[in-house]
Amino acid sequence: MNRWREVLSWVLQYYQVPEKLPPKVLELCVLLYSKMQEPGAVLEVVSAWLQDSDNQDLPEYRALAELHLQRVLLPLGCLSEAEELVVGSAGFSEEQRLDVLQAISKARQQQKHQRLGSEEAQKLNQEGSFSHKFLSLLMLLRRLWDSTVSHFFSLPFKKSLLAALILCLLVVRFDPASPSSLPFLCKLSQLFHRIQEAIFSLYRLPIHD
């Protein structure tokens, strides 16, 4: 009937508390939700069952602890909980404890590498986004500069000279009424005359097919 998600809640309604679940029923629940790739659904229930002092004396305790470790804790990345279970449980032999601790250490290293890889990928994405925004800003500034220059040279000569003079007043901050400013104004006027003559000469060039 594909109603496997209701299994755990139905079982808990019957037994009321996780600690009272029969070991075989709990084992079937772990296998079911692990097979359906939702081991997190039984995490709290199995943890509560394993922590019960009465259940720790049962012969099935060791098998359920191993099943919980392999099918629930390690797939979910609950490495600290897995380490506590192995170290604090008497159901594991010394050889099994060492094997499980090695597996936990390996899983922890994999988590660290994955986290570093994710951080590096995020950093590269941020740098790429910044570079794209910076290039877009440069293109916008270039278009504004081209528009300003074209508009500036489209003005009549006297207006262009007046605009350049105002710009000098704002940037250089010199006094045009001062005698020392006269040579600079003369050179500026000569420069704009040359620019105007060069532009007119370009317009007068013959166009060859």
PDB file of C-alpha atoms in Angstrom:
ATOM      1  CA  MET A   1       0.000   0.000   0.000  1.00  0.00           C
ATOM      2  CA  ASN A   2       3.086   2.229   0.009  1.00  0.00           C
ATOM      3  CA  ARG A   3       2.280   3.523   3.506  1.00  0.00           C
ATOM      4  CA  TRP A   4       5.687   2.786   4.960  1.00  0.00           C
ATOM      5  CA  ARG A   5       5.988   6.289   6.455  1.00  0.00           C
ATOM      6  CA  GLU A   6       3.166   5.393   8.866  1.00  0.00           C
ATOM      7  CA  VAL A   7       4.903   2.290  10.231  1.00  0.00           C
ATOM      8  CA  LEU A   8       6.905   3.921  13.003  1.00  0.00           C
ATOM      9  CA  SER A   9       4.046   6.074  14.258  1.00  0.00           C
ATOM     10  CA  TRP A  10       1.700   3.068  14.231  1.00  0.00           C
ATOM     11  CA  VAL A  11       4.205   0.969  16.202  1.00  0.00           C
ATOM     12  CA  LEU A  12       4.728   3.754  18.737  1.00  0.00           C
ATOM     13  CA  GLN A  13       0.973   4.074  19.202  1.00  0.00           C
ATOM     14  CA  TYR A  14       0.848   0.415  20.115  1.00  0.00           C
ATOM     15  CA  TYR A  15       3.902   0.313  22.431  1.00  0.00           C
ATOM     16  CA  GLN A  16       3.551   3.974  23.553  1.00  0.00           C
ATOM     17  CA  VAL A  17       7.247   4.546  24.408  1.00  0.00           C
ATOM     18  CA  PRO A  18      10.365   3.737  22.318  1.00  0.00           C
ATOM     19  CA  GLU A  19      12.089   1.933  25.170  1.00  0.00           C
ATOM     20  CA  LYS A  20       9.371  -0.774  25.186  1.00  0.00           C
ATOM     21  CA  LEU A  21       9.708  -1.695  21.531  1.00  0.00           C
ATOM     22  CA  PRO A  22      10.673  -5.339  20.968  1.00  0.00           C
ATOM     23  CA  PRO A  23      14.195  -5.632  19.502  1.00  0.00           C
ATOM     24  CA  LYS A  24      12.957  -7.421  16.371  1.00  0.00           C
ATOM     25  CA  VAL A  25      10.315  -4.772  15.669  1.00  0.00           C
ATOM     26  CA  LEU A  26      12.870  -1.998  16.129  1.00  0.00           C
ATOM     27  CA  GLU A  27      15.296  -3.809  13.842  1.00  0.00           C
ATOM     28  CA  LEU A  28      12.660  -4.059  11.110  1.00  0.00           C
ATOM     29  CA  CYS A  29      11.903  -0.327  11.461  1.00  0.00           C
ATOM     30  CA  VAL A  30      15.595   0.549  11.080  1.00  0.00           C
ATOM     31  CA  LEU A  31      15.949  -1.655   8.008  1.00  0.00           C
ATOM     32  CA  LEU A  32      12.751  -0.251   6.483  1.00  0.00           C
ATOM     33  CA  TYR A  33      13.588   3.440   6.861  1.00  0.00           C
ATOM     34  CA  SER A  34      17.210   2.833   5.921  1.00  0.00           C
ATOM     35  CA  LYS A  35      16.141   1.095   2.705  1.00  0.00           C
ATOM     36  CA  MET A  36      13.798   3.992   1.916  1.00  0.00           C
ATOM     37  CA  GLN A  37      16.740   6.394   2.514  1.00  0.00           C
ATOM     38  CA  GLU A  38      15.120   8.133   5.475  1.00  0.00           C
ATOM     39  CA  PRO A  39      17.164   6.880   8.441  1.00  0.00           C
ATOM     40  CA  GLY A  40      16.610  10.119  10.314  1.00  0.00           C
ATOM     41  CA  ALA A  41      13.030   9.055  11.031  1.00  0.00           C
ATOM     42  CA  VAL A  42      14.211   6.398  13.494  1.00  0.00           C
ATOM     43  CA  LEU A  43      17.194   8.281  14.954  1.00  0.00           C
ATOM     44  CA  GLU A  44      15.566   9.446  18.189  1.00  0.00           C
ATOM     45  CA  VAL A  45      13.614   6.227  18.701  1.00  0.00           C
ATOM     46  CA  VAL A  46      16.647   3.931  18.422  1.00  0.00           C
ATOM     47  CA  SER A  47      18.811   6.261  20.497  1.00  0.00           C
ATOM     48  CA  ALA A  48      16.241   6.224  23.292  1.00  0.00           C
ATOM     49  CA  TRP A  49      16.001   2.429  23.122  1.00  0.00           C
ATOM     50  CA  LEU A  50      19.792   1.976  23.306  1.00  0.00           C
ATOM     51  CA  GLN A  51      20.131   4.356  26.260  1.00  0.00           C
ATOM     52  CA  ASP A  52      17.631   2.407  28.346  1.00  0.00           C
ATOM     53  CA  SER A  53      19.448   0.426  31.038  1.00  0.00           C
ATOM     54  CA  ASP A  54      17.031  -2.521  30.834  1.00  0.00           C
ATOM     55  CA  ASN A  55      17.601  -2.915  27.098  1.00  0.00           C
ATOM     56  CA  GLN A  56      21.372  -2.934  27.523  1.00  0.00           C
ATOM     57  CA  ASP A  57      21.134  -6.327  29.218  1.00  0.00           C
ATOM     58  CA  LEU A  58      19.266  -7.914  26.295  1.00  0.00           C
ATOM     59  CA  PRO A  59      21.171 -10.264  23.967  1.00  0.00           C
ATOM     60  CA  GLU A  60      19.899  -8.331  20.939  1.00  0.00           C
ATOM     61  CA  TYR A  61      21.424  -5.058  22.183  1.00  0.00           C
ATOM     62  CA  ARG A  62      24.767  -5.535  20.429  1.00  0.00           C
ATOM     63  CA  ALA A  63      23.206  -6.301  17.044  1.00  0.00           C
ATOM     64  CA  LEU A  64      20.865  -3.294  17.295  1.00  0.00           C
ATOM     65  CA  ALA A  65      23.721  -1.013  18.321  1.00  0.00           C
ATOM     66  CA  GLU A  66      25.756  -2.120  15.288  1.00  0.00           C
ATOM     67  CA  LEU A  67      22.738  -1.721  13.017  1.00  0.00           C
ATOM     68  CA  HIS A  68      22.030   1.749  14.382  1.00  0.00           C
ATOM     69  CA  LEU A  69      25.650   2.700  13.856  1.00  0.00           C
ATOM     70  CA  GLN A  70      25.929   1.428  10.286  1.00  0.00           C
ATOM     71  CA  ARG A  71      22.431   2.270   8.993  1.00  0.00           C
ATOM     72  CA  VAL A  72      21.560   5.482  10.860  1.00  0.00           C
ATOM     73  CA  LEU A  73      24.395   7.377  12.548  1.00  0.00           C
ATOM     74  CA  LEU A  74      27.138   7.097   9.915  1.00  0.00           C
ATOM     75  CA  PRO A  75      24.859   7.775   6.887  1.00  0.00           C
ATOM     76  CA  LEU A  76      23.462  10.845   8.660  1.00  0.00           C
ATOM     77  CA  GLY A  77      26.950  12.090   9.556  1.00  0.00           C
ATOM     78  CA  CYS A  78      26.266  11.923  13.301  1.00  0.00           C
ATOM     79  CA  LEU A  79      29.902  11.140  14.041  1.00  0.00           C
ATOM     80  CA  SER A  80      30.003  12.426  17.612  1.00  0.00           C
ATOM     81  CA  GLU A  81      26.958  10.344  18.528  1.00  0.00           C
ATOM     82  CA  ALA A  82      28.507   7.308  16.844  1.00  0.00           C
ATOM     83  CA  GLU A  83      31.735   7.766  18.766  1.00  0.00           C
ATOM     84  CA  GLU A  84      29.865   8.073  22.058  1.00  0.00           C
ATOM     85  CA  LEU A  85      27.895   4.907  21.298  1.00  0.00           C
ATOM     86  CA  VAL A  86      31.011   2.888  20.529  1.00  0.00           C
ATOM     87  CA  VAL A  87      33.047   4.133  23.475  1.00  0.00           C
ATOM     88  CA  GLY A  88      30.241   3.960  26.044  1.00  0.00           C
ATOM     89  CA  SER A  89      28.640   0.686  25.013  1.00  0.00           C
ATOM     90  CA  ALA A  90      29.771  -2.655  26.418  1.00  0.00           C
ATOM     91  CA  GLY A  91      28.246  -4.482  23.469  1.00  0.00           C
ATOM     92  CA  PHE A  92      31.280  -3.896  21.256  1.00  0.00           C
ATOM     93  CA  SER A  93      34.456  -5.928  21.510  1.00  0.00           C
ATOM     94  CA  GLU A  94      37.807  -4.182  21.489  1.00  0.00           C
ATOM     95  CA  GLU A  95      38.444  -5.159  17.882  1.00  0.00           C
ATOM     96  CA  GLN A  96      35.025  -3.939  16.773  1.00  0.00           C
ATOM     97  CA  ARG A  97      35.505  -0.714  18.690  1.00  0.00           C
ATOM     98  CA  LEU A  98      38.800  -0.013  16.924  1.00  0.00           C
ATOM     99  CA  ASP A  99      37.284  -0.775  13.503  1.00  0.00           C
ATOM    100  CA  VAL A 100      34.322   1.511  14.132  1.00  0.00           C
ATOM    101  CA  LEU A 101      36.546   4.334  15.446  1.00  0.00           C
ATOM    102  CA  GLN A 102      38.670   4.080  12.300  1.00  0.00           C
ATOM    103  CA  ALA A 103      35.545   4.288  10.160  1.00  0.00           C
ATOM    104  CA  ILE A 104      34.395   7.344  12.130  1.00  0.00           C
ATOM    105  CA  SER A 105      37.803   9.003  11.695  1.00  0.00           C
ATOM    106  CA  LYS A 106      37.684   8.350   7.947  1.00  0.00           C
ATOM    107  CA  ALA A 107      34.159   9.754   7.712  1.00  0.00           C
ATOM    108  CA  ARG A 108      35.208  12.837   9.678  1.00  0.00           C
ATOM    109  CA  GLN A 109      38.087  13.464   7.249  1.00  0.00           C
ATOM    110  CA  GLN A 110      35.696  13.133   4.318  1.00  0.00           C
ATOM    111  CA  GLN A 111      33.365  15.656   5.933  1.00  0.00           C
ATOM    112  CA  LYS A 112      36.283  18.046   6.393  1.00  0.00           C
ATOM    113  CA  HIS A 113      37.337  17.707   2.746  1.00  0.00           C
ATOM    114  CA  GLN A 114      33.781  18.219   1.563  1.00  0.00           C
ATOM    115  CA  ARG A 115      33.417  21.314   3.732  1.00  0.00           C
ATOM    116  CA  LEU A 116      36.702  22.756   2.453  1.00  0.00           C
ATOM    117  CA  GLY A 117      35.685  21.996  -1.133  1.00  0.00           C
ATOM    118  CA  SER A 118      32.344  23.683  -0.604  1.00  0.00           C
ATOM    119  CA  GLU A 119      34.013  26.757   0.921  1.00  0.00           C
ATOM    120  CA  GLU A 120      36.484  26.983  -1.974  1.00  0.00           C
ATOM    121  CA  ALA A 121      33.686  26.655  -4.517  1.00  0.00           C
ATOM    122  CA  GLN A 122      31.709  29.355  -2.730  1.00  0.00           C
ATOM    123  CA  LYS A 123      34.782  31.602  -2.662  1.00  0.00           C
ATOM    124  CA  LEU A 124      35.378  31.098  -6.391  1.00  0.00           C
ATOM    125  CA  ASN A 125      31.736  31.901  -7.105  1.00  0.00           C
ATOM    126  CA  GLN A 126      32.003  35.084  -5.065  1.00  0.00           C
ATOM    127  CA  GLU A 127      35.205  36.089  -6.867  1.00  0.00           C
ATOM    128  CA  GLY A 128      33.601  35.357 -10.222  1.00  0.00           C
ATOM    129  CA  SER A 129      30.561  37.404  -9.285  1.00  0.00           C
ATOM    130  CA  PHE A 130      32.779  40.293  -8.160  1.00  0.00           C
ATOM    131  CA  SER A 131      34.798  40.154 -11.398  1.00  0.00           C
ATOM    132  CA  HIS A 132      31.601  40.165 -13.454  1.00  0.00           C
ATOM    133  CA  LYS A 133      30.242  43.158 -11.537  1.00  0.00           C
ATOM    134  CA  PHE A 134      33.575  44.984 -11.869  1.00  0.00           C
ATOM    135  CA  LEU A 135      33.683  44.393 -15.623  1.00  0.00           C
ATOM    136  CA  SER A 136      30.088  45.565 -15.930  1.00  0.00           C
ATOM    137  CA  LEU A 137      31.001  48.723 -14.022  1.00  0.00           C
ATOM    138  CA  LEU A 138      33.989  49.339 -16.307  1.00  0.00           C
ATOM    139  CA  MET A 139      31.799  48.904 -19.388  1.00  0.00           C
ATOM    140  CA  LEU A 140      29.259  51.340 -17.968  1.00  0.00           C
ATOM    141  CA  LEU A 141      31.978  53.889 -17.198  1.00  0.00           C
ATOM    142  CA  ARG A 142      33.375  53.491 -20.688  1.00  0.00           C
ATOM    143  CA  ARG A 143      29.965  54.073 -22.271  1.00  0.00           C
ATOM    144  CA  LEU A 144      29.454  57.145 -20.095  1.00  0.00           C
ATOM    145  CA  TRP A 145      32.910  58.441 -21.038  1.00  0.00           C
ATOM    146  CA  ASP A 146      32.304  57.870 -24.761  1.00  0.00           C
ATOM    147  CA  SER A 147      28.935  59.575 -24.523  1.00  0.00           C
ATOM    148  CA  THR A 148      30.445  62.517 -22.643  1.00  0.00           C
ATOM    149  CA  VAL A 149      33.302  62.919 -25.117  1.00  0.00           C
ATOM    150  CA  SER A 150      31.049  62.711 -28.156  1.00  0.00           C
ATOM    151  CA  HIS A 151      28.646  65.205 -26.620  1.00  0.00           C
ATOM    152  CA  PHE A 152      31.526  67.491 -25.704  1.00  0.00           C
ATOM    153  CA  PHE A 153      32.940  67.597 -29.248  1.00  0.00           C
ATOM    154  CA  SER A 154      29.483  68.076 -30.718  1.00  0.00           C
ATOM    155  CA  LEU A 155      29.194  71.412 -28.907  1.00  0.00           C
ATOM    156  CA  PRO A 156      30.247  74.637 -30.634  1.00  0.00           C
ATOM    157  CA  PHE A 157      33.827  75.665 -30.066  1.00  0.00           C
ATOM    158  CA  LYS A 158      33.066  78.526 -27.681  1.00  0.00           C
ATOM    159  CA  LYS A 159      30.858  76.334 -25.522  1.00  0.00           C
ATOM    160  CA  SER A 160      33.535  73.622 -25.458  1.00  0.00           C
ATOM    161  CA  LEU A 161      36.140  76.142 -24.402  1.00  0.00           C
ATOM    162  CA  LEU A 162      33.840  77.459 -21.686  1.00  0.00           C
ATOM    163  CA  ALA A 163      33.150  73.926 -20.440  1.00  0.00           C
ATOM    164  CA  ALA A 164      36.889  73.146 -20.313  1.00  0.00           C
ATOM    165  CA  LEU A 165      37.517  76.406 -18.447  1.00  0.00           C
ATOM    166  CA  ILE A 166      34.838  75.552 -15.876  1.00  0.00           C
ATOM    167  CA  LEU A 167      36.339  72.085 -15.507  1.00  0.00           C
ATOM    168  CA  CYS A 168      39.743  73.576 -14.847  1.00  0.00           C
ATOM    169  CA  LEU A 169      38.265  75.899 -12.284  1.00  0.00           C
ATOM    170  CA  LEU A 170      36.764  72.928 -10.473  1.00  0.00           C
ATOM    171  CA  VAL A 171      39.749  70.614 -10.704  1.00  0.00           C
ATOM    172  CA  VAL A 172      42.824  72.848 -10.718  1.00  0.00           C
ATOM    173  CA  ARG A 173      41.167  75.612  -8.687  1.00  0.00           C
ATOM    174  CA  PHE A 174      43.087  78.490 -10.186  1.00  0.00           C
ATOM    175  CA  ASP A 175      41.967  82.106 -10.471  1.00  0.00           C
ATOM    176  CA  PRO A 176      41.313  83.073 -14.104  1.00  0.00           C
ATOM    177  CA  ALA A 177      41.572  86.720 -13.183  1.00  0.00           C
ATOM    178  CA  SER A 178      45.124  86.250 -11.943  1.00  0.00           C
ATOM    179  CA  PRO A 179      47.921  87.398 -14.328  1.00  0.00           C
ATOM    180  CA  SER A 180      49.701  84.078 -13.813  1.00  0.00           C
ATOM    181  CA  SER A 181      46.710  82.245 -15.319  1.00  0.00           C
ATOM    182  CA  LEU A 182      46.921  84.087 -18.661  1.00  0.00           C
ATOM    183  CA  PRO A 183      49.590  81.838 -20.293  1.00  0.00           C
ATOM    184  CA  PHE A 184      47.620  78.736 -19.346  1.00  0.00           C
ATOM    185  CA  LEU A 185      44.429  80.150 -20.848  1.00  0.00           C
ATOM    186  CA  CYS A 186      46.242  81.033 -24.050  1.00  0.00           C
ATOM    187  CA  LYS A 187      47.667  77.532 -24.358  1.00  0.00           C
ATOM    188  CA  LEU A 188      44.255  76.054 -23.673  1.00  0.00           C
ATOM    189  CA  SER A 189      42.701  78.191 -26.388  1.00  0.00           C
ATOM    190  CA  GLN A 190      45.411  77.176 -28.889  1.00  0.00           C
ATOM    191  CA  LEU A 191      44.879  73.528 -28.013  1.00  0.00           C
ATOM    192  CA  PHE A 192      41.145  73.688 -28.677  1.00  0.00           C
ATOM    193  CA  HIS A 193      41.791  75.528 -31.978  1.00  0.00           C
ATOM    194  CA  ARG A 194      44.062  72.693 -33.061  1.00  0.00           C
ATOM    195  CA  ILE A 195      41.529  70.066 -32.028  1.00  0.00           C
ATOM    196  CA  GLN A 196      38.809  71.896 -33.945  1.00  0.00           C
ATOM    197  CA  GLU A 197      40.983  72.183 -37.070  1.00  0.00           C
ATOM    198  CA  ALA A 198      41.882  68.476 -36.841  1.00  0.00           C
ATOM    199  CA  ILE A 199      38.237  67.482 -36.596  1.00  0.00           C
ATOM    200  CA  PHE A 200      37.272  69.709 -39.538  1.00  0.00           C
ATOM    201  CA  SER A 201      40.116  68.293 -41.624  1.00  0.00           C
ATOM    202  CA  LEU A 202      38.854  64.770 -40.904  1.00  0.00           C
ATOM    203  CA  TYR A 203      35.409  65.709 -42.156  1.00  0.00           C
ATOM    204  CA  ARG A 204      36.937  67.205 -45.318  1.00  0.00           C
ATOM    205  CA  LEU A 205      38.846  64.012 -46.211  1.00  0.00           C
ATOM    206  CA  PRO A 206      37.625  62.457 -49.480  1.00  0.00           C
ATOM    207  CA  ILE A 207      35.830  59.143 -49.204  1.00  0.00           C
ATOM    208  CA  HIS A 208      36.970  56.513 -51.727  1.00  0.00           C
ATOM    209  CA  ASP A 209      34.777  53.574 -52.681  1.00  0.00           C
TER     210      ASP A 209
END
